[in-house]
Amino acid sequence: MRFRQVHLDFHTSEHIPEIGADFSKEQFQAMLKEGHIDSITVFSKCHHGWAYHPTKANVIHPHLNFDLFGAQIEAAHEIGVNAVGYISAGLDEKLVDEHPEWLMRRENEQSYFNKDFTGAGWHRFCFNSPYLQVLLEQIRETVSTYAIDGLFLDIVGPKTCYCRNCARIAKAEGKDLYDPVYSLELAERTYANYTDEVKALVESIKPGLPVFHNAGRTPRGRRDLMHRNSHIEIESLPTGGWGYDNLPTIARYVQPQADMEYLGMTGKFHGAWGEFGGYKHENALRYEMALTVSHGAKCSIGDQLHPRGKMDPETYRLIGKAYAEVEEKEPWLEGVRSVSDIALYSYDAWLTNHPEVQKNDPDWKHTDIGARRILSEGHYLFDIVDDESDLTPYKLVILPDAVVIDAPLKAKLDAYLKNGGKLLATGTSGLSLEAEKPAFAFDFGATYEGKREIVPAYMTPVIPLKDMGSAGYVLYQRTERVTLTDGRELATMADPYFARNRFHFCSHQHAPESPAYSGVGACMGKDGAYVAFPFREYAITGQIFAKRMMEAVIDACIGGGKSVEVSVPAGATVTLMEQTAEKRYVLHLVYASINTRGEKKLEMIEDIVPLYNVPVRVKNTGKKIGRVYLAPTGEELSYEMNAKGEITFTVPKVDLHAMAVLDFED
């Protein structure tokens, strides 16, 4: 996979004339060069359903009179740029009027995407209808006719459907389509059949051609779905609804699997896809590329071509600013693996095997985000894992908020503990699914009593917290009631005097803390630590105490401390990658000022605030370090090594992104 890609959207209405009239091979190539681009995704077919080349399997856009798709591929290849073919697989708006019976339907007969036909928008097709064969012929024609370097198929994924085509299948199989278990199984089977058909077709024409099926979300805990692709493209436009939390969360999950290449896809837009005339600040795009490569991912930036076919110079000046920096750094980015102390077990992944829980947990998305934020802002080295992950390398496994322990997970974690690992559970995590009544599956030095009836509650730390004293700190999310047995108490709990209601209230919000002791708030036992409040407390409320308390407990769990200690602001990203073939570690430090702006509170970046003279300590490498320097400049950094093999040095300046390289010997 190439490092510097552009995804060139071209969803173009039939009501717009003179399609491609301003396309120029020379101008197209000039913009690719200006943008430092080495791969571009161009359109064979768009969401409107039109082809952008002569076709027998589809219909060319009514106002296009030449082979635009072919011309773009030829122009890219002429200057050594890859060209990936795009086909809208799930959407084909021109077919909607001709074959509405092929559309997917919800239980209430509404369509997917646009729920009806009263407004502008798309409608999604069912792969159990004859549409699948139409699509396969379009794919066959594109792959066999054009020298594409990959295939991007959009708007797909397993989704329950209640259309008449699916109803006929259910009837033939003697099943109830409205049985949620069966409808989900049929959706999975339908998607699997579609991907199998595509793979067989593509392999019969161009064996080994990369194929990606885009669903807009990389599912944690569904490696089977991930491996239906040749690689992973993490669609994650921070201003398009994903925010700056999404890419690092997904990348930290994909990276340690180490068996698939992956890239992070953002956009050049102020907002999201389909925006003409919108540009983010160049520093935002520079930051997003630095954030992407610091997580071991390659890069893709979304753009949208004007219907007349001329590439926008301002867009490629903007992209070029970011990609010129990536190009310089590439020798230190290829073939890396993350070095981590902590494994965060993804609650999202756990829910894939417990979908019934998700329905009753409206705040489930906040768990992984809250945990990732605390770990990232605390500058811990961590990966996000699932049931299939190897836990051996990690000092600590975190079970966030509501990961209940079934027999297979219990066996896996028991083996991990036997080898010296530690656990951290929060909220109702760590409870046994096998027990007759709720009880911890591991020895946290405490007994679980049940949910605390009153919200909020108060927690007083027993262990010292960074830049915070000992007080009764309020917790706004529901906490658990736990009694200490033989463990070490790290924090205590107290209830308010009473729950706030019509007849009992005090002041403007909740009642103050009662002086009565009300159980343990955090504790440490033989198998690790437990905290009675959830990580989502931080994601939802931003409560600084929640972060400081979790950090103190994590530090208590990690024997020997962090492998990397660095003094940077909370908003900075710290990752450590190993390039085994090159015998070096690469430490990434990334920092920019993120602000929310506008009525929609979009996360925006404009200013870069440099950091100076950043002290770094690297421990536990087990390698003999021979040289420390900055990449890509090669500037040598003086360093010291103590008797324990710990390396200390100073990074003189972090101007958005700094890479400190530690060469080692075997």
XYZ file of C-alpha atoms in Angstrom, residues 5 24 29 51 56 95 151 187 192 227 262 264 430 432 466 481 502 505 515 517 544 550 573 583 652 657:
26
model
C -3.402 8.547 -1.047
C -6.766 18.057 -18.536
C -0.859 15.337 -13.114
C -20.504 5.253 -15.004
C -22.083 -2.188 -21.474
C -32.027 2.272 -10.565
C -10.895 -1.790 -5.979
C -27.827 -10.502 6.929
C -20.609 -13.164 3.142
C -10.508 -10.264 6.755
C -4.265 -0.253 7.113
C -6.511 6.303 8.049
C -14.914 -8.556 36.015
C -18.704 -13.723 36.458
C -1.294 13.900 40.669
C -21.307 -0.978 45.956
C -39.732 16.484 44.969
C -33.618 18.244 47.824
C -19.926 11.505 56.537
C -18.439 5.326 55.145
C -10.728 15.435 36.008
C -7.681 5.887 37.082
C -0.050 11.785 21.641
C 16.712 -2.429 14.189
C 14.625 19.993 21.760
C 5.289 16.141 15.264
